[in-house]
CSV table of C-alpha atoms and ligand atoms in Angstrom, one decimal:
chain,number,residue,atom,x,y,z
A,8,UNK,CA,9.7,-32.2,-54.7
A,9,UNK,CA,11.4,-30.5,-51.6
A,10,UNK,CA,13.6,-32.9,-49.7
A,11,UNK,CA,12.7,-33.9,-46.1
A,12,UNK,CA,14.3,-32.7,-42.9
A,13,UNK,CA,15.6,-35.3,-40.4
A,14,UNK,CA,15.6,-34.3,-36.7
A,15,UNK,CA,17.7,-36.6,-34.7
A,16,UNK,CA,18.2,-36.4,-31.0
A,17,UNK,CA,19.8,-38.1,-27.9
A,18,UNK,CA,18.2,-38.0,-24.4
A,19,UNK,CA,18.6,-39.5,-21.0
A,20,UNK,CA,15.5,-38.4,-19.3
A,21,UNK,CA,13.3,-37.3,-22.2
A,22,UNK,CA,13.5,-33.5,-22.1
A,23,UNK,CA,15.6,-33.2,-25.3
A,24,UNK,CA,13.1,-35.4,-27.1
A,25,UNK,CA,10.3,-33.0,-26.2
A,26,UNK,CA,12.3,-30.1,-27.5
A,27,UNK,CA,13.0,-32.1,-30.8
A,28,UNK,CA,9.3,-32.7,-31.1
A,29,UNK,CA,8.5,-29.1,-30.6
A,30,UNK,CA,11.1,-28.2,-33.3
A,31,UNK,CA,9.5,-30.8,-35.6
A,32,UNK,CA,6.0,-29.3,-35.1
A,33,UNK,CA,7.2,-25.7,-35.9
A,34,UNK,CA,9.1,-26.9,-39.1
A,35,UNK,CA,6.0,-28.8,-40.3
A,36,UNK,CA,3.8,-25.7,-39.5
A,37,UNK,CA,6.0,-23.8,-41.9
A,38,UNK,CA,5.4,-26.4,-44.6
A,39,UNK,CA,8.5,-28.5,-44.3
A,40,UNK,CA,8.3,-32.3,-44.3
A,41,UNK,CA,10.1,-33.8,-41.2
A,42,UNK,CA,11.1,-37.1,-39.9
A,43,UNK,CA,12.2,-37.4,-36.2
A,44,UNK,CA,14.3,-40.3,-34.8
A,45,UNK,CA,16.6,-41.0,-31.8
A,46,UNK,CA,20.1,-40.9,-33.1
A,47,UNK,CA,20.6,-44.6,-32.2
A,48,UNK,CA,18.0,-45.6,-34.8
A,49,UNK,CA,19.4,-43.7,-37.7
A,50,UNK,CA,20.6,-45.9,-40.5
A,51,UNK,CA,21.1,-43.5,-43.4
A,52,UNK,CA,20.8,-39.9,-44.2
A,53,UNK,CA,20.1,-40.5,-47.8
A,54,UNK,CA,16.9,-38.7,-49.1
A,55,UNK,CA,17.2,-35.9,-46.6
A,56,UNK,CA,17.8,-32.3,-47.6
A,57,UNK,CA,19.0,-31.1,-44.0
A,58,UNK,CA,19.7,-32.4,-40.5
A,59,UNK,CA,18.8,-31.0,-37.1
A,60,UNK,CA,20.8,-32.6,-34.4
A,61,UNK,CA,19.9,-32.1,-30.7
A,62,UNK,CA,21.4,-33.5,-27.5
A,63,UNK,CA,21.8,-32.5,-23.8
A,64,UNK,CA,25.0,-31.5,-22.2
A,65,UNK,CA,26.1,-33.6,-19.2
A,66,UNK,CA,29.1,-32.9,-17.0
A,67,UNK,CA,30.4,-30.4,-19.5
A,68,UNK,CA,30.1,-32.7,-22.4
A,69,UNK,CA,27.6,-33.2,-25.1
A,70,UNK,CA,25.7,-36.6,-25.2
A,71,UNK,CA,28.1,-39.1,-26.7
A,72,UNK,CA,25.5,-40.3,-29.2
A,73,UNK,CA,25.6,-36.7,-30.8
A,74,UNK,CA,29.4,-36.8,-31.0
A,75,UNK,CA,29.5,-40.2,-32.6
A,76,UNK,CA,26.8,-39.0,-35.1
A,77,UNK,CA,29.0,-36.3,-36.3
A,78,UNK,CA,32.0,-38.6,-36.7
A,79,UNK,CA,30.0,-41.3,-38.4
A,80,UNK,CA,28.4,-38.9,-40.9
A,81,UNK,CA,31.3,-36.6,-41.5
A,82,UNK,CA,31.5,-37.4,-45.2
A,83,UNK,CA,27.8,-36.6,-46.0
A,84,UNK,CA,27.9,-33.5,-43.7
A,85,UNK,CA,30.9,-32.1,-45.3
A,86,UNK,CA,29.4,-32.9,-48.8
A,87,UNK,CA,26.8,-30.2,-48.7
A,88,UNK,CA,24.1,-31.6,-46.2
A,89,UNK,CA,23.2,-28.5,-43.9
A,90,UNK,CA,23.1,-29.3,-40.2
A,91,UNK,CA,21.4,-27.3,-37.4
A,92,UNK,CA,22.3,-27.9,-33.8
A,93,UNK,CA,20.7,-27.5,-30.4
A,94,UNK,CA,21.7,-28.6,-27.0
A,95,UNK,CA,19.9,-29.1,-23.7
A,96,UNK,CA,21.1,-27.5,-20.5
A,97,UNK,CA,21.4,-25.7,-17.9
A,98,UNK,CA,18.6,-26.5,-15.6
A,99,UNK,CA,19.4,-24.4,-12.5
A,100,UNK,CA,18.5,-20.8,-12.4
A,101,UNK,CA,21.3,-18.6,-13.1
A,102,UNK,CA,22.2,-15.4,-14.9
A,103,UNK,CA,23.0,-14.7,-18.5
A,104,UNK,CA,26.6,-15.5,-17.8
A,105,UNK,CA,25.7,-19.1,-16.9
A,106,UNK,CA,24.1,-19.5,-20.4
A,107,UNK,CA,27.2,-18.1,-22.0
A,108,UNK,CA,29.3,-20.7,-20.1
A,109,UNK,CA,27.0,-23.4,-21.4
A,110,UNK,CA,27.4,-22.2,-24.8
A,111,UNK,CA,31.1,-22.3,-24.4
A,112,UNK,CA,30.8,-26.0,-23.3
A,113,UNK,CA,29.0,-26.8,-26.5
A,114,UNK,CA,31.4,-24.8,-28.6
A,115,UNK,CA,34.3,-26.7,-27.1
A,116,UNK,CA,32.5,-30.0,-28.0
A,117,UNK,CA,31.8,-28.8,-31.5
A,118,UNK,CA,35.4,-27.6,-31.9
A,119,UNK,CA,36.4,-31.2,-32.0
A,120,UNK,CA,34.9,-31.4,-35.5
A,121,UNK,CA,37.0,-28.7,-37.3
A,122,UNK,CA,35.1,-29.4,-40.6
A,123,UNK,CA,31.7,-28.7,-39.0
A,124,UNK,CA,29.8,-25.6,-40.3
A,125,UNK,CA,26.3,-25.6,-38.5
A,126,UNK,CA,23.8,-23.4,-40.2
A,127,UNK,CA,22.4,-22.6,-36.6
A,128,UNK,CA,23.2,-23.3,-33.0
A,129,UNK,CA,20.9,-23.0,-30.0
A,130,UNK,CA,21.1,-23.7,-26.3
A,131,UNK,CA,17.5,-24.5,-25.4
A,132,UNK,CA,17.7,-24.9,-21.6
A,133,UNK,CA,17.2,-28.0,-19.6
A,134,UNK,CA,14.8,-29.9,-17.3
A,135,UNK,CA,15.8,-31.6,-14.0
A,136,UNK,CA,13.7,-34.1,-12.2
A,137,UNK,CA,15.3,-35.8,-9.2
A,138,UNK,CA,12.9,-38.8,-9.6
A,139,UNK,CA,14.4,-39.5,-13.0
A,140,UNK,CA,18.0,-39.8,-11.8
A,141,UNK,CA,19.4,-43.2,-12.9
A,142,UNK,CA,22.4,-45.1,-11.3
A,143,UNK,CA,24.9,-43.9,-10.1
A,144,UNK,CA,23.5,-40.3,-10.0
A,145,UNK,CA,20.6,-41.3,-7.8
A,146,UNK,CA,23.1,-42.3,-5.2
A,147,UNK,CA,24.2,-38.6,-4.8
A,148,UNK,CA,22.3,-37.0,-2.0
A,149,UNK,CA,23.2,-33.5,-3.2
A,150,UNK,CA,21.6,-34.2,-6.5
A,151,UNK,CA,18.6,-36.2,-5.1
A,152,UNK,CA,17.7,-33.2,-2.8
A,153,UNK,CA,17.8,-30.6,-5.6
A,154,UNK,CA,14.3,-29.3,-6.5
A,155,UNK,CA,12.8,-30.2,-9.9
A,156,UNK,CA,13.1,-27.4,-12.5
A,157,UNK,CA,12.5,-26.7,-16.1
A,158,UNK,CA,14.4,-23.8,-17.8
A,159,UNK,CA,13.2,-24.6,-21.4
A,160,UNK,CA,11.7,-21.5,-22.9
A,161,UNK,CA,9.1,-22.8,-25.3
A,162,UNK,CA,8.5,-19.4,-27.0
A,163,UNK,CA,12.2,-19.0,-27.6
A,164,UNK,CA,12.6,-22.7,-28.8
A,165,UNK,CA,9.6,-22.1,-31.3
A,166,UNK,CA,11.1,-18.8,-32.5
A,167,UNK,CA,14.5,-20.4,-33.2
A,168,UNK,CA,12.8,-23.2,-35.1
A,169,UNK,CA,10.7,-20.8,-37.1
A,170,UNK,CA,13.9,-18.9,-38.1
A,171,UNK,CA,15.5,-22.2,-39.0
A,172,UNK,CA,12.5,-23.1,-41.1
A,173,UNK,CA,12.9,-19.9,-43.1
A,174,UNK,CA,16.6,-20.7,-43.6
A,175,UNK,CA,15.9,-24.2,-44.6
A,176,UNK,CA,13.1,-23.1,-47.1
A,177,UNK,CA,15.8,-20.9,-48.8
A,178,UNK,CA,18.5,-23.6,-48.8
A,179,UNK,CA,16.1,-26.4,-50.1
A,180,UNK,CA,14.4,-24.4,-52.9
B,23,FMN,C1,24.2,-34.9,-13.4
B,23,FMN,C2,23.9,-33.8,-14.4
B,23,FMN,C3,24.8,-33.2,-15.0
B,23,FMN,C4,24.5,-32.0,-15.9
B,23,FMN,N1,25.6,-31.4,-16.5
B,23,FMN,C5,25.3,-30.3,-17.3
B,23,FMN,C6,26.3,-29.5,-17.9
B,23,FMN,O1,27.5,-29.8,-17.7
B,23,FMN,N2,26.0,-28.5,-18.7
B,23,FMN,C7,24.7,-28.2,-18.8
B,23,FMN,O2,24.4,-27.2,-19.5
B,23,FMN,N3,23.7,-28.9,-18.3
B,23,FMN,C8,23.9,-30.0,-17.6
B,23,FMN,N4,23.0,-30.7,-17.1
B,23,FMN,C9,21.4,-30.3,-17.4
B,23,FMN,C10,21.0,-31.3,-18.5
B,23,FMN,O3,21.6,-31.0,-19.8
B,23,FMN,C11,19.4,-31.0,-18.6
B,23,FMN,O4,18.9,-31.6,-17.4
B,23,FMN,C12,18.8,-31.7,-19.7
B,23,FMN,O5,17.5,-31.2,-19.9
B,23,FMN,C13,18.7,-33.2,-19.7
B,23,FMN,O6,18.3,-33.7,-21.0
B,23,FMN,P1,17.6,-35.0,-21.2
B,23,FMN,O7,16.3,-35.1,-20.4
B,23,FMN,O8,17.2,-35.2,-22.7
B,23,FMN,O9,18.4,-36.1,-20.8
B,23,FMN,C14,23.2,-31.7,-16.2
B,23,FMN,C15,22.1,-32.5,-15.6
B,23,FMN,C16,22.4,-33.5,-14.7
B,23,FMN,C17,21.3,-34.3,-14.1
């Protein structure tokens, strides 16, 4: 029997969880069995055939739960368990160059894990809702006054997940 895929995610305001759920749905449509969990709930990676790790970028850094997940599971992830990665951000309309900058932010974070060899990496865009800012960010007038926005491109996200499914089918068979 083909092993299950585990999707793990971190989020502050929910948008990365929604992306993780969309990726899960696409992988399932492709016939893969998928579990999905917040990183904090993960107790073991045993029984899984591959991991998808998703988390947002904040202030040029990847969510700390994603970084500690990689440290904690280094041994199993270097021992042949494939990992695919996606990151939330940016949320403000910009040009292609801005997306390249965001990819650089993620690459810098991933470079801390010299052993890491992801089978896929994607920047999925972010969502901003000033009503969801928590302390101390909700005290910053410049942020509070920014308009809500959502740069997540669901067509691109599903296309990425669909390509990933093809890769995983080959890896797991
Ligand atoms: C205060 C703040 C700082 C952010 N910093 C970055 C950043 O450095 N790079 C980036 O690409 N996105 C950045 N973002 C965008 C977030 O990654 C985006 O809003 C994401 O969708 C949040 O994910 P979450 O809802 O799962 O917490 C920032 C957002 C906020 C509110």
